[in-house]
mmCIF file of C-alpha atoms in Angstrom:
data_model
loop_
_atom_site.group_PDB
_atom_site.id
_atom_site.type_symbol
_atom_site.label_atom_id
_atom_site.label_comp_id
_atom_site.label_asym_id
_atom_site.label_seq_id
_atom_site.Cartn_x
_atom_site.Cartn_y
_atom_site.Cartn_z
ATOM 1 C CA PHE A 1137 14.173 18.801 11.315
ATOM 2 C CA SER A 1138 11.827 19.304 8.600
ATOM 3 C CA ASP A 1139 13.770 21.163 6.593
ATOM 4 C CA LEU A 1140 16.752 19.168 6.840
ATOM 5 C CA LYS A 1141 15.114 16.553 5.404
ATOM 6 C CA LEU A 1142 13.521 18.150 2.610
ATOM 7 C CA PHE A 1143 17.040 18.838 1.463
ATOM 8 C CA LEU A 1144 18.273 15.450 2.719
ATOM 9 C CA LEU A 1145 16.252 13.384 0.495
ATOM 10 C CA ASN A 1146 15.926 16.145 -2.611
ATOM 11 C CA SER A 1147 20.098 14.963 -2.205
ATOM 12 C CA ILE A 1148 19.448 11.055 -2.453
ATOM 13 C CA GLU A 1149 19.942 11.059 -6.108
ATOM 14 C CA THR A 1150 23.659 13.107 -5.897
ATOM 15 C CA LYS A 1151 26.313 11.610 -7.480
ATOM 16 C CA TYR A 1152 29.591 10.739 -5.309
ATOM 17 C CA GLU A 1153 33.002 10.430 -6.205
ATOM 18 C CA ASN A 1154 35.396 8.774 -5.136
ATOM 19 C CA ILE A 1155 32.312 7.073 -2.898
ATOM 20 C CA HIS A 1156 32.278 3.219 -3.236
ATOM 21 C CA ILE A 1157 29.048 2.441 -1.837
ATOM 22 C CA ARG A 1158 28.824 -1.255 0.080
ATOM 23 C CA LYS A 1159 27.361 -3.888 -2.292
ATOM 24 C CA CYS A 1160 25.382 -6.227 -0.049
ATOM 25 C CA SER A 1161 23.698 -10.387 -0.684
ATOM 26 C CA ARG A 1162 21.457 -10.173 2.028
ATOM 27 C CA ASN A 1163 17.451 -9.871 0.490
ATOM 28 C CA PHE A 1164 16.571 -6.985 3.294
ATOM 29 C CA TYR A 1165 18.860 -4.865 2.269
ATOM 30 C CA ASN A 1166 16.794 -2.953 -0.228
ATOM 31 C CA TYR A 1167 16.527 0.283 -2.279
ATOM 32 C CA LYS A 1168 14.958 2.188 1.001
ATOM 33 C CA ILE A 1169 17.684 1.592 3.274
ATOM 34 C CA LEU A 1170 20.466 1.877 1.173
ATOM 35 C CA ASN A 1171 18.933 5.430 1.046
ATOM 36 C CA ILE A 1172 19.623 6.036 5.003
ATOM 37 C CA GLN A 1173 23.585 5.292 3.857
ATOM 38 C CA ARG A 1174 23.454 7.354 1.870
ATOM 39 C CA ILE A 1175 20.806 10.594 3.550
ATOM 40 C CA THR A 1176 23.764 9.728 6.626
ATOM 41 C CA PHE A 1177 26.790 10.682 4.019
ATOM 42 C CA GLU A 1178 24.854 13.823 3.149
ATOM 43 C CA ILE A 1179 24.136 14.895 6.864
ATOM 44 C CA VAL A 1180 28.257 14.672 7.541
ATOM 45 C CA LYS A 1181 29.057 15.912 3.932
ATOM 46 C CA TYR A 1182 26.563 18.747 3.366
ATOM 47 C CA MET A 1183 25.055 20.032 6.775
ATOM 48 C CA LYS A 1184 28.154 18.736 9.259
ATOM 49 C CA ILE A 1185 25.392 17.422 12.002
ATOM 50 C CA LEU A 1186 28.749 15.674 13.683
ATOM 51 C CA PRO A 1187 28.991 13.136 15.400
ATOM 52 C CA ILE A 1188 25.486 11.951 14.551
ATOM 53 C CA SER A 1189 24.119 8.464 16.139
ATOM 54 C CA SER A 1190 21.962 5.622 14.128
ATOM 55 C CA ASP A 1191 19.319 6.724 16.587
ATOM 56 C CA GLU A 1192 19.175 10.149 15.427
ATOM 57 C CA ILE A 1193 18.417 8.718 12.213
ATOM 58 C CA VAL A 1194 15.911 6.323 12.927
ATOM 59 C CA SER A 1195 13.917 8.790 15.334
ATOM 60 C CA ILE A 1196 14.072 11.508 12.008
ATOM 61 C CA TYR A 1197 12.984 9.368 9.531
ATOM 62 C CA PHE A 1198 11.243 6.528 10.599
ATOM 63 C CA LYS A 1199 9.573 8.335 13.617
ATOM 64 C CA ASN A 1200 6.513 5.468 14.979
ATOM 65 C CA LYS A 1201 6.841 3.109 12.443
ATOM 66 C CA ASN A 1202 7.314 -0.788 13.578
ATOM 67 C CA TYR A 1203 9.482 -2.633 11.382
ATOM 68 C CA ASN A 1204 11.260 -6.195 12.103
ATOM 69 C CA SER A 1205 14.169 -7.180 13.839
ATOM 70 C CA GLU A 1206 16.335 -8.337 10.194
ATOM 71 C CA ARG A 1207 15.047 -4.762 8.553
ATOM 72 C CA LEU A 1208 16.048 -2.877 12.206
ATOM 73 C CA LYS A 1209 19.259 -4.686 11.749
ATOM 74 C CA ALA A 1210 20.197 -3.211 7.627
ATOM 75 C CA MET A 1211 19.179 0.400 8.957
ATOM 76 C CA GLU A 1212 21.547 0.456 11.817
ATOM 77 C CA ILE A 1213 24.243 -1.108 9.525
ATOM 78 C CA PHE A 1214 23.707 1.544 6.548
ATOM 79 C CA CYS A 1215 23.202 4.943 9.408
ATOM 80 C CA PHE A 1216 27.211 3.324 10.997
ATOM 81 C CA LYS A 1217 28.557 2.836 7.351
ATOM 82 C CA LEU A 1218 29.703 6.125 6.109
ATOM 83 C CA ASN A 1219 32.637 4.970 4.844
ATOM 84 C CA GLY A 1220 32.250 2.282 1.923
ATOM 85 C CA VAL A 1221 35.167 0.072 0.975
ATOM 86 C CA HIS A 1222 38.366 1.013 -0.747
ATOM 87 C CA LEU A 1223 38.368 -0.220 -4.615
ATOM 88 C CA SER A 1224 40.551 -3.217 -3.933
ATOM 89 C CA VAL A 1225 37.985 -5.040 -1.671
ATOM 90 C CA PRO A 1226 36.352 -7.851 -3.326
ATOM 91 C CA LEU A 1227 32.824 -7.107 -3.996
ATOM 92 C CA GLY A 1228 29.608 -9.779 -4.373
ATOM 93 C CA SER A 1229 27.585 -11.866 -2.716
ATOM 94 C CA ASN A 1230 30.697 -14.945 -2.978
ATOM 95 C CA CYS A 1231 33.067 -12.938 -2.669
ATOM 96 C CA SER A 1232 36.247 -15.097 -0.517
ATOM 97 C CA ASN A 1233 38.924 -13.252 0.691
ATOM 98 C CA ILE A 1234 41.891 -12.766 -1.020
ATOM 99 C CA ILE A 1235 45.809 -14.104 0.225
ATOM 100 C CA VAL A 1236 47.817 -11.681 -1.063
ATOM 101 C CA ARG A 1237 51.501 -12.837 0.234
ATOM 102 C CA LYS A 1238 52.681 -16.431 2.317
ATOM 103 C CA HIS A 1239 55.844 -16.409 3.874
ATOM 104 C CA SER A 1240 57.300 -19.609 5.089
ATOM 105 C CA GLN A 1241 55.893 -23.350 4.665
ATOM 106 C CA GLU A 1242 54.451 -25.632 7.162
ATOM 107 C CA SER A 1243 55.575 -27.734 9.117
ATOM 108 C CA TYR A 1244 53.592 -30.976 10.284
ATOM 109 C CA TYR A 1245 53.320 -32.067 14.276
ATOM 110 C CA LYS A 1246 51.528 -34.532 16.141
ATOM 111 C CA THR A 1247 50.339 -32.657 19.036
ATOM 112 C CA SER A 1248 48.121 -29.334 19.174
ATOM 113 C CA HIS A 1249 47.840 -26.576 21.915
ATOM 114 C CA TYR A 1250 45.723 -28.009 24.155
ATOM 115 C CA ASP A 1251 47.554 -31.140 24.677
ATOM 116 C CA LEU A 1252 50.914 -29.225 24.837
ATOM 117 C CA LEU A 1253 49.566 -26.666 27.119
ATOM 118 C CA ASN A 1254 48.452 -29.439 29.696
ATOM 119 C CA LYS A 1255 51.253 -31.437 29.505
ATOM 120 C CA LEU A 1256 53.495 -28.727 29.972
ATOM 121 C CA GLY A 1257 51.861 -28.017 32.690
ATOM 122 C CA PHE A 1258 51.239 -23.837 31.875
ATOM 123 C CA VAL A 1259 47.218 -24.097 32.142
ATOM 124 C CA ASP A 1260 44.774 -25.234 34.799
ATOM 125 C CA TYR A 1261 41.470 -26.031 32.415
ATOM 126 C CA ASP A 1262 39.825 -27.761 35.350
ATOM 127 C CA SER A 1263 40.223 -25.083 37.945
ATOM 128 C CA GLY A 1264 39.373 -22.131 35.709
ATOM 129 C CA ILE A 1265 36.003 -23.813 34.711
ATOM 130 C CA LYS A 1266 35.135 -24.353 38.119
ATOM 131 C CA SER A 1267 36.243 -20.531 38.960
ATOM 132 C CA SER A 1268 35.130 -18.980 36.086
ATOM 133 C CA GLY A 1269 32.750 -21.280 33.982
ATOM 134 C CA ASN A 1270 33.313 -21.736 30.221
ATOM 135 C CA ARG A 1271 36.369 -21.147 28.722
ATOM 136 C CA GLY A 1272 38.054 -19.905 31.807
ATOM 137 C CA PHE A 1273 41.467 -20.971 32.637
ATOM 138 C CA PHE A 1274 44.373 -20.344 35.276
ATOM 139 C CA LEU A 1275 47.676 -19.605 33.546
ATOM 140 C CA ILE A 1276 50.602 -21.437 35.860
ATOM 141 C CA ASN A 1277 54.235 -22.028 36.368
ATOM 142 C CA GLN A 1278 56.537 -21.853 33.099
ATOM 143 C CA GLY A 1279 53.287 -20.769 31.397
ATOM 144 C CA VAL A 1280 53.449 -17.090 33.485
ATOM 145 C CA TYR A 1281 56.968 -16.757 32.467
ATOM 146 C CA PHE A 1282 56.106 -17.569 28.825
ATOM 147 C CA LYS A 1283 53.753 -15.033 28.889
ATOM 148 C CA MET A 1284 55.259 -11.992 29.830
ATOM 149 C CA SER A 1285 58.502 -12.841 27.660
ATOM 150 C CA LEU A 1286 55.578 -12.587 25.358
ATOM 151 C CA ILE A 1287 54.621 -8.674 27.102
ATOM 152 C CA ASN A 1288 57.739 -7.448 27.414
ATOM 153 C CA TYR A 1289 59.576 -8.561 23.602
ATOM 154 C CA SER A 1290 56.397 -6.991 22.381
ATOM 155 C CA ILE A 1291 55.993 -3.709 24.264
ATOM 156 C CA ASN A 1292 59.863 -3.642 23.587
ATOM 157 C CA TYR A 1293 59.353 -3.807 19.871
ATOM 158 C CA CYS A 1294 56.498 -0.794 19.544
ATOM 159 C CA LYS A 1295 59.065 1.042 21.660
ATOM 160 C CA SER A 1296 61.479 0.970 18.475
ATOM 161 C CA LEU A 1297 58.528 2.098 16.030
ATOM 162 C CA ASN A 1298 58.491 4.902 18.284
ATOM 163 C CA TYR A 1299 54.798 4.563 19.786
ATOM 164 C CA GLN A 1300 53.713 6.540 22.482
ATOM 165 C CA PRO A 1301 52.635 3.748 25.425
ATOM 166 C CA MET A 1302 49.312 4.017 27.315
ATOM 167 C CA LEU A 1303 47.598 2.333 29.712
ATOM 168 C CA VAL A 1304 43.904 2.439 29.337
ATOM 169 C CA PRO A 1305 40.726 1.943 31.641
ATOM 170 C CA LEU A 1306 39.266 -1.659 31.502
ATOM 171 C CA PHE A 1307 35.517 -0.581 30.892
ATOM 172 C CA LEU A 1308 33.933 2.675 29.807
ATOM 173 C CA LYS A 1309 30.743 4.745 30.434
ATOM 174 C CA LYS A 1310 27.927 3.657 27.948
ATOM 175 C CA SER A 1311 27.731 6.986 26.022
ATOM 176 C CA ILE A 1312 31.199 6.456 25.126
ATOM 177 C CA MET A 1313 31.578 2.897 24.246
ATOM 178 C CA LYS A 1314 28.224 3.718 22.155
ATOM 179 C CA ARG A 1315 30.779 5.885 19.935
ATOM 180 C CA CYS A 1316 33.566 3.954 19.688
ATOM 181 C CA VAL A 1317 31.706 0.452 18.784
ATOM 182 C CA GLN A 1318 29.069 -0.897 16.462
ATOM 183 C CA LEU A 1319 25.939 -1.197 18.258
ATOM 184 C CA PHE A 1320 25.381 -4.859 17.778
ATOM 185 C CA ASP A 1321 28.503 -5.496 19.629
ATOM 186 C CA PHE A 1322 26.922 -4.958 23.269
ATOM 187 C CA ARG A 1323 24.876 -7.787 22.271
ATOM 188 C CA ASP A 1324 27.641 -9.799 20.674
ATOM 189 C CA GLN A 1325 30.639 -9.486 22.977
ATOM 190 C CA LEU A 1326 31.063 -6.386 25.495
ATOM 191 C CA TYR A 1327 30.538 -7.582 29.172
ATOM 192 C CA LYS A 1328 27.624 -5.152 30.945
ATOM 193 C CA ILE A 1329 27.646 -3.829 34.730
ATOM 194 C CA VAL A 1330 25.587 -1.486 36.723
ATOM 195 C CA SER A 1331 26.222 -0.218 39.270
ATOM 196 C CA SER A 1332 24.781 2.639 41.724
ATOM 197 C CA GLY A 1333 22.327 3.415 37.873
ATOM 198 C CA SER A 1334 24.534 3.620 36.125
ATOM 199 C CA THR A 1335 26.207 1.567 33.003
ATOM 200 C CA PHE A 1336 29.513 0.522 32.306
ATOM 201 C CA PHE A 1337 30.698 -1.990 29.530
ATOM 202 C CA LEU A 1338 34.404 -3.600 30.170
ATOM 203 C CA ILE A 1339 36.342 -3.219 26.475
ATOM 204 C CA ALA A 1340 36.883 -5.592 24.325
ATOM 205 C CA THR A 1341 39.934 -4.172 23.233
ATOM 206 C CA SER A 1342 41.906 -0.873 24.183
ATOM 207 C CA GLU A 1343 41.325 0.156 20.780
ATOM 208 C CA GLN A 1344 37.428 1.728 22.724
ATOM 209 C CA SER A 1345 39.720 3.287 25.559
ATOM 210 C CA ILE A 1346 41.692 4.986 23.210
ATOM 211 C CA CYS A 1347 38.936 6.184 20.895
ATOM 212 C CA ALA A 1348 37.489 7.084 24.089
ATOM 213 C CA LYS A 1349 40.652 9.757 25.210
ATOM 214 C CA LEU A 1350 40.943 10.677 21.728
ATOM 215 C CA ILE A 1351 37.349 12.161 21.741
ATOM 216 C CA ASN A 1352 36.579 15.949 20.231
ATOM 217 C CA SER A 1353 40.544 16.340 20.352
ATOM 218 C CA SER A 1354 42.111 18.213 17.775
ATOM 219 C CA PHE A 1355 46.211 17.512 15.740
ATOM 220 C CA LEU A 1356 47.881 20.420 13.633
ATOM 221 C CA PRO A 1357 48.823 18.858 10.284
ATOM 222 C CA HIS A 1358 52.928 18.774 11.987
ATOM 223 C CA GLU A 1359 51.515 17.010 14.957
ATOM 224 C CA LEU A 1360 50.560 13.834 12.905
ATOM 225 C CA PRO A 1361 51.436 11.054 12.002
ATOM 226 C CA LYS A 1362 50.095 9.694 15.641
ATOM 227 C CA ARG A 1363 50.962 6.150 17.081
ATOM 228 C CA TYR A 1364 50.400 4.650 20.408
ATOM 229 C CA PHE A 1365 50.035 1.650 21.881
ATOM 230 C CA SER A 1366 47.922 -0.034 24.833
ATOM 231 C CA CYS A 1367 48.958 -3.609 26.571
ATOM 232 C CA SER A 1368 45.821 -4.320 28.466
ATOM 233 C CA SER A 1369 43.255 -7.169 29.823
ATOM 234 C CA CYS A 1370 40.046 -7.601 27.212
ATOM 235 C CA PHE A 1371 36.922 -9.515 27.953
ATOM 236 C CA ARG A 1372 34.579 -10.547 25.544
ATOM 237 C CA LYS A 1373 31.182 -12.596 25.676
ATOM 238 C CA GLU A 1374 31.987 -14.364 22.059
ATOM 239 C CA ALA A 1375 28.440 -14.795 21.669
ATOM 240 C CA GLY A 1376 28.957 -15.542 18.259
ATOM 241 C CA SER A 1377 31.319 -17.917 18.824
ATOM 242 C CA HIS A 1378 29.388 -21.288 19.860
ATOM 243 C CA GLY A 1379 31.323 -24.692 19.726
ATOM 244 C CA LYS A 1380 34.006 -22.115 17.914
ATOM 245 C CA ASP A 1381 37.495 -23.188 19.432
ATOM 246 C CA THR A 1382 36.298 -24.438 23.073
ATOM 247 C CA ARG A 1383 39.009 -26.406 23.633
ATOM 248 C CA GLY A 1384 42.187 -24.949 25.363
ATOM 249 C CA ILE A 1385 43.063 -20.498 26.124
ATOM 250 C CA PHE A 1386 42.956 -19.912 21.743
ATOM 251 C CA ARG A 1387 38.697 -18.160 22.029
ATOM 252 C CA VAL A 1388 38.269 -17.020 25.942
ATOM 253 C CA HIS A 1389 36.530 -14.929 27.606
ATOM 254 C CA GLN A 1390 39.147 -13.037 29.464
ATOM 255 C CA PHE A 1391 42.980 -12.085 27.773
ATOM 256 C CA ASP A 1392 45.786 -9.808 27.270
ATOM 257 C CA LYS A 1393 46.786 -8.402 23.953
ATOM 258 C CA ILE A 1394 48.294 -5.296 22.933
ATOM 259 C CA GLU A 1395 46.575 -2.623 20.240
ATOM 260 C CA GLN A 1396 48.226 -0.123 17.822
ATOM 261 C CA TYR A 1397 46.371 2.687 16.937
ATOM 262 C CA CYS A 1398 47.155 4.946 14.648
ATOM 263 C CA VAL A 1399 46.170 8.334 13.035
ATOM 264 C CA SER A 1400 47.087 10.427 9.764
ATOM 265 C CA ILE A 1401 45.883 13.294 7.638
ATOM 266 C CA ASN A 1402 43.654 11.884 5.275
ATOM 267 C CA LYS A 1403 45.128 11.648 2.263
ATOM 268 C CA ASN A 1404 44.834 8.850 0.787
ATOM 269 C CA LYS A 1405 48.001 8.445 -1.284
ATOM 270 C CA TYR A 1406 49.631 9.346 2.268
ATOM 271 C CA ALA A 1407 47.096 7.016 4.338
ATOM 272 C CA ASP A 1408 46.952 4.379 1.564
ATOM 273 C CA LEU A 1409 51.220 3.848 2.500
ATOM 274 C CA PHE A 1410 50.069 4.831 6.015
ATOM 275 C CA PHE A 1411 48.708 1.620 6.418
ATOM 276 C CA GLU A 1412 50.539 -0.466 4.423
ATOM 277 C CA TYR A 1413 53.275 0.380 7.052
ATOM 278 C CA LEU A 1414 51.164 -0.223 9.998
ATOM 279 C CA LEU A 1415 50.555 -3.463 8.147
ATOM 280 C CA HIS A 1416 54.407 -4.134 7.261
ATOM 281 C CA THR A 1417 55.154 -3.528 10.950
ATOM 282 C CA THR A 1418 52.742 -5.663 12.287
ATOM 283 C CA GLU A 1419 54.070 -8.756 9.483
ATOM 284 C CA ASP A 1420 57.789 -8.369 10.480
ATOM 285 C CA PHE A 1421 56.342 -9.160 14.499
ATOM 286 C CA TYR A 1422 55.682 -12.786 13.187
ATOM 287 C CA LYS A 1423 58.570 -13.134 10.657
ATOM 288 C CA ALA A 1424 61.163 -12.333 13.402
ATOM 289 C CA LEU A 1425 58.880 -14.856 15.581
ATOM 290 C CA GLY A 1426 60.121 -17.395 13.038
ATOM 291 C CA LEU A 1427 56.441 -18.473 12.109
ATOM 292 C CA CYS A 1428 54.579 -19.223 9.341
ATOM 293 C CA TYR A 1429 51.184 -16.760 8.502
ATOM 294 C CA ASN A 1430 49.456 -15.526 5.560
ATOM 295 C CA ILE A 1431 48.065 -11.970 4.705
ATOM 296 C CA VAL A 1432 44.548 -12.257 4.285
ATOM 297 C CA GLN A 1433 42.527 -9.119 2.862
ATOM 298 C CA LEU A 1434 39.146 -9.076 3.435
ATOM 299 C CA GLY A 1435 36.041 -9.046 0.984
ATOM 300 C CA VAL A 1436 33.108 -7.139 1.692
ATOM 301 C CA ASN A 1437 30.939 -9.727 3.798
ATOM 302 C CA ASP A 1438 33.496 -9.913 6.456
ATOM 303 C CA LEU A 1439 33.700 -6.308 6.269
ATOM 304 C CA ASN A 1440 32.944 -4.931 9.455
ATOM 305 C CA ASN A 1441 30.805 -1.357 9.833
ATOM 306 C CA PHE A 1442 33.762 0.615 11.094
ATOM 307 C CA ALA A 1443 36.087 -0.871 7.937
ATOM 308 C CA TYR A 1444 37.136 1.048 5.021
ATOM 309 C CA LYS A 1445 39.882 -2.268 4.213
ATOM 310 C CA LYS A 1446 41.498 -5.268 6.487
ATOM 311 C CA PHE A 1447 43.782 -7.670 6.580
ATOM 312 C CA ASP A 1448 43.998 -10.407 9.069
ATOM 313 C CA ILE A 1449 47.531 -12.605 9.618
ATOM 314 C CA GLU A 1450 46.528 -16.142 10.358
ATOM 315 C CA ALA A 1451 49.466 -17.902 11.503
ATOM 316 C CA TRP A 1452 50.137 -21.640 10.425
ATOM 317 C CA PHE A 1453 49.525 -23.706 13.572
ATOM 318 C CA SER A 1454 51.883 -26.984 12.628
ATOM 319 C CA GLY A 1455 50.202 -29.136 15.656
ATOM 320 C CA SER A 1456 46.006 -28.262 14.619
ATOM 321 C CA LYS A 1457 47.248 -28.328 11.153
ATOM 322 C CA VAL A 1458 45.625 -25.572 9.950
ATOM 323 C CA PHE A 1459 45.744 -21.519 9.379
ATOM 324 C CA LYS A 1460 44.141 -19.156 12.205
ATOM 325 C CA GLU A 1461 43.728 -15.513 12.254
ATOM 326 C CA ILE A 1462 46.028 -13.702 14.391
ATOM 327 C CA VAL A 1463 46.062 -10.419 13.472
ATOM 328 C CA SER A 1464 43.624 -7.637 11.949
ATOM 329 C CA CYS A 1465 44.821 -5.072 10.982
ATOM 330 C CA THR A 1466 41.908 -2.076 9.295
ATOM 331 C CA ASP A 1467 42.117 0.949 8.124
ATOM 332 C CA CYS A 1468 38.675 3.031 9.141
ATOM 333 C CA TYR A 1469 38.749 6.096 6.926
ATOM 334 C CA SER A 1470 36.953 8.935 8.788
ATOM 335 C CA PHE A 1471 34.489 6.904 9.967
ATOM 336 C CA GLN A 1472 36.024 6.712 13.766
ATOM 337 C CA ALA A 1473 37.031 10.077 13.014
ATOM 338 C CA ILE A 1474 33.552 11.718 12.019
ATOM 339 C CA ARG A 1475 32.169 9.792 15.300
ATOM 340 C CA LEU A 1476 34.033 10.608 18.038
ATOM 341 C CA CYS A 1477 34.791 14.334 16.595
ATOM 342 C CA ILE A 1478 38.844 14.049 15.696
ATOM 343 C CA LYS A 1479 39.238 16.822 13.385
ATOM 344 C CA LEU A 1480 42.657 18.610 12.221
ATOM 345 C CA LYS A 1481 43.746 22.228 13.045
ATOM 346 C CA LEU A 1482 43.885 24.327 9.612
ATOM 347 C CA LEU A 1483 43.619 28.158 9.332
ATOM 348 C CA THR A 1484 39.994 27.856 7.293
ATOM 349 C CA GLN A 1485 37.127 27.355 8.984
ATOM 350 C CA LYS A 1486 36.578 23.870 6.934
ATOM 351 C CA ARG A 1487 36.591 20.710 9.308
ATOM 352 C CA ASN A 1488 39.225 18.311 8.508
ATOM 353 C CA PHE A 1489 38.815 14.522 9.659
ATOM 354 C CA ILE A 1490 41.524 13.189 10.124
ATOM 355 C CA ARG A 1491 41.929 9.009 9.374
ATOM 356 C CA THR A 1492 42.268 6.319 11.883
ATOM 357 C CA PHE A 1493 44.259 2.768 11.274
ATOM 358 C CA ASN A 1494 43.690 0.299 14.039
ATOM 359 C CA SER A 1495 45.864 -3.497 14.547
ATOM 360 C CA THR A 1496 46.093 -5.972 16.797
ATOM 361 C CA LEU A 1497 50.029 -6.500 17.060
ATOM 362 C CA ILE A 1498 49.327 -9.569 19.711
ATOM 363 C CA ALA A 1499 46.685 -11.330 21.094
ATOM 364 C CA ILE A 1500 48.838 -13.249 23.511
ATOM 365 C CA GLU A 1501 47.189 -16.289 24.784
ATOM 366 C CA ARG A 1502 46.447 -16.692 21.046
ATOM 367 C CA VAL A 1503 50.180 -16.553 20.129
ATOM 368 C CA ILE A 1504 51.083 -18.778 22.863
ATOM 369 C CA CYS A 1505 48.558 -21.446 21.197
ATOM 370 C CA CYS A 1506 50.550 -20.840 18.071
ATOM 371 C CA LEU A 1507 54.022 -20.440 19.444
ATOM 372 C CA VAL A 1508 53.810 -23.958 21.803
ATOM 373 C CA GLU A 1509 53.022 -25.669 18.404
ATOM 374 C CA ASN A 1510 55.054 -24.879 15.873
ATOM 375 C CA TYR A 1511 57.981 -25.000 18.703
ATOM 376 C CA GLN A 1512 56.992 -28.142 20.116
ATOM 377 C CA SER A 1513 59.861 -31.382 20.301
ATOM 378 C CA GLN A 1514 59.975 -34.932 21.501
ATOM 379 C CA HIS A 1515 60.247 -33.365 24.706
ATOM 380 C CA GLY A 1516 59.020 -30.856 25.338
ATOM 381 C CA VAL A 1517 59.119 -26.889 23.539
ATOM 382 C CA ILE A 1518 61.620 -24.737 22.553
ATOM 383 C CA VAL A 1519 62.079 -21.517 23.165
ATOM 384 C CA PRO A 1520 62.077 -18.528 20.423
ATOM 385 C CA THR A 1521 64.952 -17.040 19.947
ATOM 386 C CA ASN A 1522 63.851 -12.986 20.287
ATOM 387 C CA LEU A 1523 61.860 -14.337 23.374
ATOM 388 C CA ARG A 1524 65.158 -15.917 25.387
ATOM 389 C CA ASN A 1525 67.065 -12.305 26.698
ATOM 390 C CA TYR A 1526 63.342 -12.189 28.659
ATOM 391 C CA PHE A 1527 63.529 -15.976 29.741
ATOM 392 C CA ASP A 1528 65.006 -17.198 33.080
ATOM 393 C CA ARG A 1529 69.138 -18.267 31.102
ATOM 394 C CA GLU A 1530 68.618 -21.446 33.798
ATOM 395 C CA SER A 1531 65.986 -23.259 31.810
ATOM 396 C CA TYR A 1532 67.811 -26.055 30.486
ATOM 397 C CA LYS A 1533 68.812 -24.081 27.544
ATOM 398 C CA TYR A 1534 65.988 -22.511 26.324
ATOM 399 C CA LYS A 1535 63.807 -25.599 26.846
ATOM 400 C CA ILE A 1536 60.997 -26.224 28.642
ATOM 401 C CA PHE A 1537 60.254 -29.859 29.109
ATOM 402 C CA PHE A 1538 56.602 -31.902 29.756
#
């Protein structure tokens, strides 16, 4: 690596066309750490050592040197971040997220989802906490049918868009998971399983399993775009959300989610249009459910290290009287493709990496909370029109009573 190091150090000042280096506000992102990101990009662009991990970068440049935890965290972030950010992403240390558009008007009701689910007999909180600890719950009675109607409606919605269905493993080997997630997710999000000397991690989203399936795959141009969806259980520590949304089932350690994952040719105009299409199809899903929501573009400080551009859908909770995030829609540019070595087959020998996108379609428990608040009545909850074909027709004209 000595010749490689010399070459890269001489290339640090190279000017990058169409590369938008992320501006960071934290004081430990100093110039030296920024160079690590530039060096990483040089390796990908010129030396084609792919995929390359942050551990390899650290071993090349900082062997036998000690750094405190903040410096290591900064190093890790820039080693992972190859994309930069899209030109439309708000920048600056005090940048705020932007509401791009809004659908419908807020309504106001008295009761929050925590009390509604309890009154309706959808959830047994006490037994869940006794059995599984904090944030544990049992979904019972009509709550089960309500959840299954949402799952079936969501699956049929994806089917109508010609998505390829997938049921995925719920745990992955450590060596695979390291290529699918950010390193600090191991601490903050992922549950660890050790069995017979092997280490596995429970998935926090089925996106991780879909990524694992696509490792070292190649696509011909006419085969793209590819669109997948997966319905799976997900498991998260929620270590960074202590004291946040502790009541009810909005933020729990185990939940079910339907995830969309797409790959396309990495041509800016085409890929940007495809990302807009993914966002609009997700938005139409919630428009059909009759919800009030905001489409929010995240500023640079709220982007994770995979994200080139990211939008959230924040739905209005009429009982809690607040907008809450129910969807994240992310353009990962070529970062995941490079790390997972997902390539485009061409006649030339040049390596061409594709572009990946992912979006939540529905996090079931969160949307249950949202729907019961927005469809509450004096005597219970009205079943949304689009769910009635999947619900018990004898349910008193699609009303669930307290």
